[in-house]
mmCIF file of C-alpha atoms in Angstrom:
data_model
loop_
_atom_site.group_PDB
_atom_site.id
_atom_site.type_symbol
_atom_site.label_atom_id
_atom_site.label_comp_id
_atom_site.label_asym_id
_atom_site.label_seq_id
_atom_site.Cartn_x
_atom_site.Cartn_y
_atom_site.Cartn_z
ATOM 1 C CA UNK A 25 104.734 116.950 98.541
ATOM 2 C CA UNK A 26 100.417 114.706 97.820
ATOM 3 C CA UNK A 27 100.702 111.288 95.921
ATOM 4 C CA UNK A 28 99.879 111.710 92.054
ATOM 5 C CA UNK A 29 95.846 110.805 91.966
ATOM 6 C CA UNK A 30 95.071 108.345 88.867
ATOM 7 C CA UNK A 31 92.164 107.300 88.245
ATOM 8 C CA UNK A 32 91.954 102.705 86.530
ATOM 9 C CA UNK A 33 89.521 102.013 84.061
ATOM 10 C CA UNK A 34 88.868 98.352 83.432
ATOM 11 C CA UNK A 35 85.808 95.485 84.190
ATOM 12 C CA UNK A 36 88.716 93.274 84.514
ATOM 13 C CA UNK A 37 88.904 92.936 88.891
ATOM 14 C CA UNK A 38 91.728 90.677 88.688
ATOM 15 C CA UNK A 39 94.407 94.183 86.432
ATOM 16 C CA UNK A 40 92.686 96.437 89.087
ATOM 17 C CA UNK A 41 94.116 95.527 91.553
ATOM 18 C CA UNK A 42 97.986 94.608 90.020
ATOM 19 C CA UNK A 43 97.196 98.021 88.717
ATOM 20 C CA UNK A 44 96.555 99.181 92.273
ATOM 21 C CA UNK A 45 99.757 97.209 93.780
ATOM 22 C CA UNK A 46 102.554 98.637 91.318
ATOM 23 C CA UNK A 47 101.087 102.049 91.721
ATOM 24 C CA UNK A 48 101.012 102.677 95.727
ATOM 25 C CA UNK A 49 103.903 100.527 95.048
ATOM 26 C CA UNK A 50 105.593 102.954 93.478
ATOM 27 C CA UNK A 51 103.812 105.568 94.748
ATOM 28 C CA UNK A 52 100.842 106.580 93.654
ATOM 29 C CA UNK A 53 96.840 106.752 95.113
ATOM 30 C CA UNK A 54 94.590 105.145 93.228
ATOM 31 C CA UNK A 55 90.507 105.424 91.966
ATOM 32 C CA UNK A 56 88.996 102.196 90.751
ATOM 33 C CA UNK A 57 86.640 102.382 88.231
ATOM 34 C CA UNK A 58 84.892 98.825 85.980
ATOM 35 C CA UNK A 59 83.847 100.716 82.954
ATOM 36 C CA UNK A 60 82.927 103.709 81.687
ATOM 37 C CA UNK A 61 79.896 105.267 82.861
ATOM 38 C CA UNK A 62 81.924 104.811 86.312
ATOM 39 C CA UNK A 63 85.215 106.701 85.729
ATOM 40 C CA UNK A 64 83.347 109.181 84.176
ATOM 41 C CA UNK A 65 81.150 109.662 88.198
ATOM 42 C CA UNK A 66 84.563 108.882 89.994
ATOM 43 C CA UNK A 67 85.978 111.630 87.597
ATOM 44 C CA UNK A 68 83.186 113.914 88.069
ATOM 45 C CA UNK A 69 84.231 113.299 91.960
ATOM 46 C CA UNK A 70 87.789 113.609 92.148
ATOM 47 C CA UNK A 71 90.162 115.533 91.342
ATOM 48 C CA UNK A 72 93.104 113.537 89.166
ATOM 49 C CA UNK A 73 96.434 113.788 87.133
ATOM 50 C CA UNK A 74 95.539 110.975 85.684
ATOM 51 C CA UNK A 75 93.950 108.317 84.126
ATOM 52 C CA UNK A 76 94.661 104.893 83.031
ATOM 53 C CA UNK A 77 91.778 103.674 80.742
ATOM 54 C CA UNK A 78 91.076 99.742 78.903
ATOM 55 C CA UNK A 79 89.374 99.771 76.020
ATOM 56 C CA UNK A 80 86.502 96.366 75.559
ATOM 57 C CA UNK A 81 84.575 97.209 78.841
ATOM 58 C CA UNK A 82 80.781 97.521 78.537
ATOM 59 C CA UNK A 83 78.647 99.938 79.183
ATOM 60 C CA UNK A 84 81.240 102.490 78.573
ATOM 61 C CA UNK A 85 84.442 101.340 75.994
ATOM 62 C CA UNK A 86 87.423 103.689 76.842
ATOM 63 C CA UNK A 87 88.080 105.310 73.461
ATOM 64 C CA UNK A 88 83.953 106.902 74.369
ATOM 65 C CA UNK A 89 85.595 106.597 78.151
ATOM 66 C CA UNK A 90 88.123 108.757 76.291
ATOM 67 C CA UNK A 91 86.251 110.554 74.232
ATOM 68 C CA UNK A 92 83.671 112.861 77.067
ATOM 69 C CA UNK A 93 85.890 113.310 79.296
ATOM 70 C CA UNK A 94 88.220 115.300 76.452
ATOM 71 C CA UNK A 95 84.786 116.925 76.196
ATOM 72 C CA UNK A 96 85.020 118.118 79.787
ATOM 73 C CA UNK A 97 86.251 121.506 80.533
ATOM 74 C CA UNK A 98 86.836 121.091 83.951
ATOM 75 C CA UNK A 99 88.678 117.918 83.213
ATOM 76 C CA UNK A 100 89.559 117.121 79.541
ATOM 77 C CA UNK A 101 93.598 118.078 79.797
ATOM 78 C CA UNK A 102 94.370 115.039 81.567
ATOM 79 C CA UNK A 103 96.873 112.583 80.525
ATOM 80 C CA UNK A 104 95.077 109.196 79.845
ATOM 81 C CA UNK A 105 96.908 105.775 79.056
ATOM 82 C CA UNK A 106 95.246 102.282 77.415
ATOM 83 C CA UNK A 107 95.694 100.088 78.438
ATOM 84 C CA UNK A 108 94.596 96.949 76.188
ATOM 85 C CA UNK A 109 95.564 94.263 74.640
ATOM 86 C CA UNK A 110 94.320 96.256 71.487
ATOM 87 C CA UNK A 111 97.271 96.037 69.342
ATOM 88 C CA UNK A 112 96.170 96.311 65.739
ATOM 89 C CA UNK A 113 97.273 100.180 64.588
ATOM 90 C CA UNK A 114 93.443 100.668 63.485
ATOM 91 C CA UNK A 115 92.487 101.268 66.607
ATOM 92 C CA UNK A 116 95.195 102.827 67.722
ATOM 93 C CA UNK A 117 94.297 105.021 65.234
ATOM 94 C CA UNK A 118 90.793 105.713 67.478
ATOM 95 C CA UNK A 119 92.261 105.806 70.732
ATOM 96 C CA UNK A 120 94.733 109.023 68.716
ATOM 97 C CA UNK A 121 91.296 110.446 67.719
ATOM 98 C CA UNK A 122 89.565 110.078 70.905
ATOM 99 C CA UNK A 123 92.453 112.243 73.052
ATOM 100 C CA UNK A 124 94.808 108.692 74.324
ATOM 101 C CA UNK A 125 97.819 110.430 75.331
ATOM 102 C CA UNK A 126 98.944 106.936 74.601
ATOM 103 C CA UNK A 127 98.534 103.443 73.906
ATOM 104 C CA UNK A 128 100.400 100.711 75.997
ATOM 105 C CA UNK A 129 99.626 97.208 75.876
ATOM 106 C CA UNK A 130 98.809 93.949 77.680
ATOM 107 C CA UNK A 131 100.454 92.474 79.466
ATOM 108 C CA UNK A 132 102.703 94.737 81.160
ATOM 109 C CA UNK A 133 104.933 94.887 84.028
ATOM 110 C CA UNK A 134 103.601 96.848 87.647
ATOM 111 C CA UNK A 135 107.302 98.143 87.756
ATOM 112 C CA UNK A 136 106.884 99.340 84.113
ATOM 113 C CA UNK A 137 104.031 100.367 84.044
ATOM 114 C CA UNK A 138 104.647 102.684 86.984
ATOM 115 C CA UNK A 139 107.293 104.645 85.003
ATOM 116 C CA UNK A 140 105.489 104.826 82.493
ATOM 117 C CA UNK A 141 102.006 106.466 84.867
ATOM 118 C CA UNK A 142 105.873 108.912 86.856
ATOM 119 C CA UNK A 143 106.310 109.963 82.782
ATOM 120 C CA UNK A 144 103.549 111.236 82.042
ATOM 121 C CA UNK A 145 101.922 112.819 84.366
ATOM 122 C CA UNK A 146 104.422 113.373 86.177
#
């Protein structure tokens, strides 16, 4: 069986490295993007099973990225997990309205995150 493929979108190199290490250790394949614009480009050229995105990024934030993925006829049903330092109920509500499947607050343990991804995307 081929591994699940996750698109990780975050402007922090440290966070992308942590995501890659934790998810690959759990058996996932990881594609990286540094903002929503790059995320949409990577999504167009790859088939993925799940998306993890930060909220606060340059060029296109994670909420707009989520809205655009949801508007895409082919990719609109993909699970989208928002991984962010944002904790306010208002932001969570905006994320839910944008189409987020789940909301995870940083910092997060890589193994814990892998379990959530398996549950949501598997």
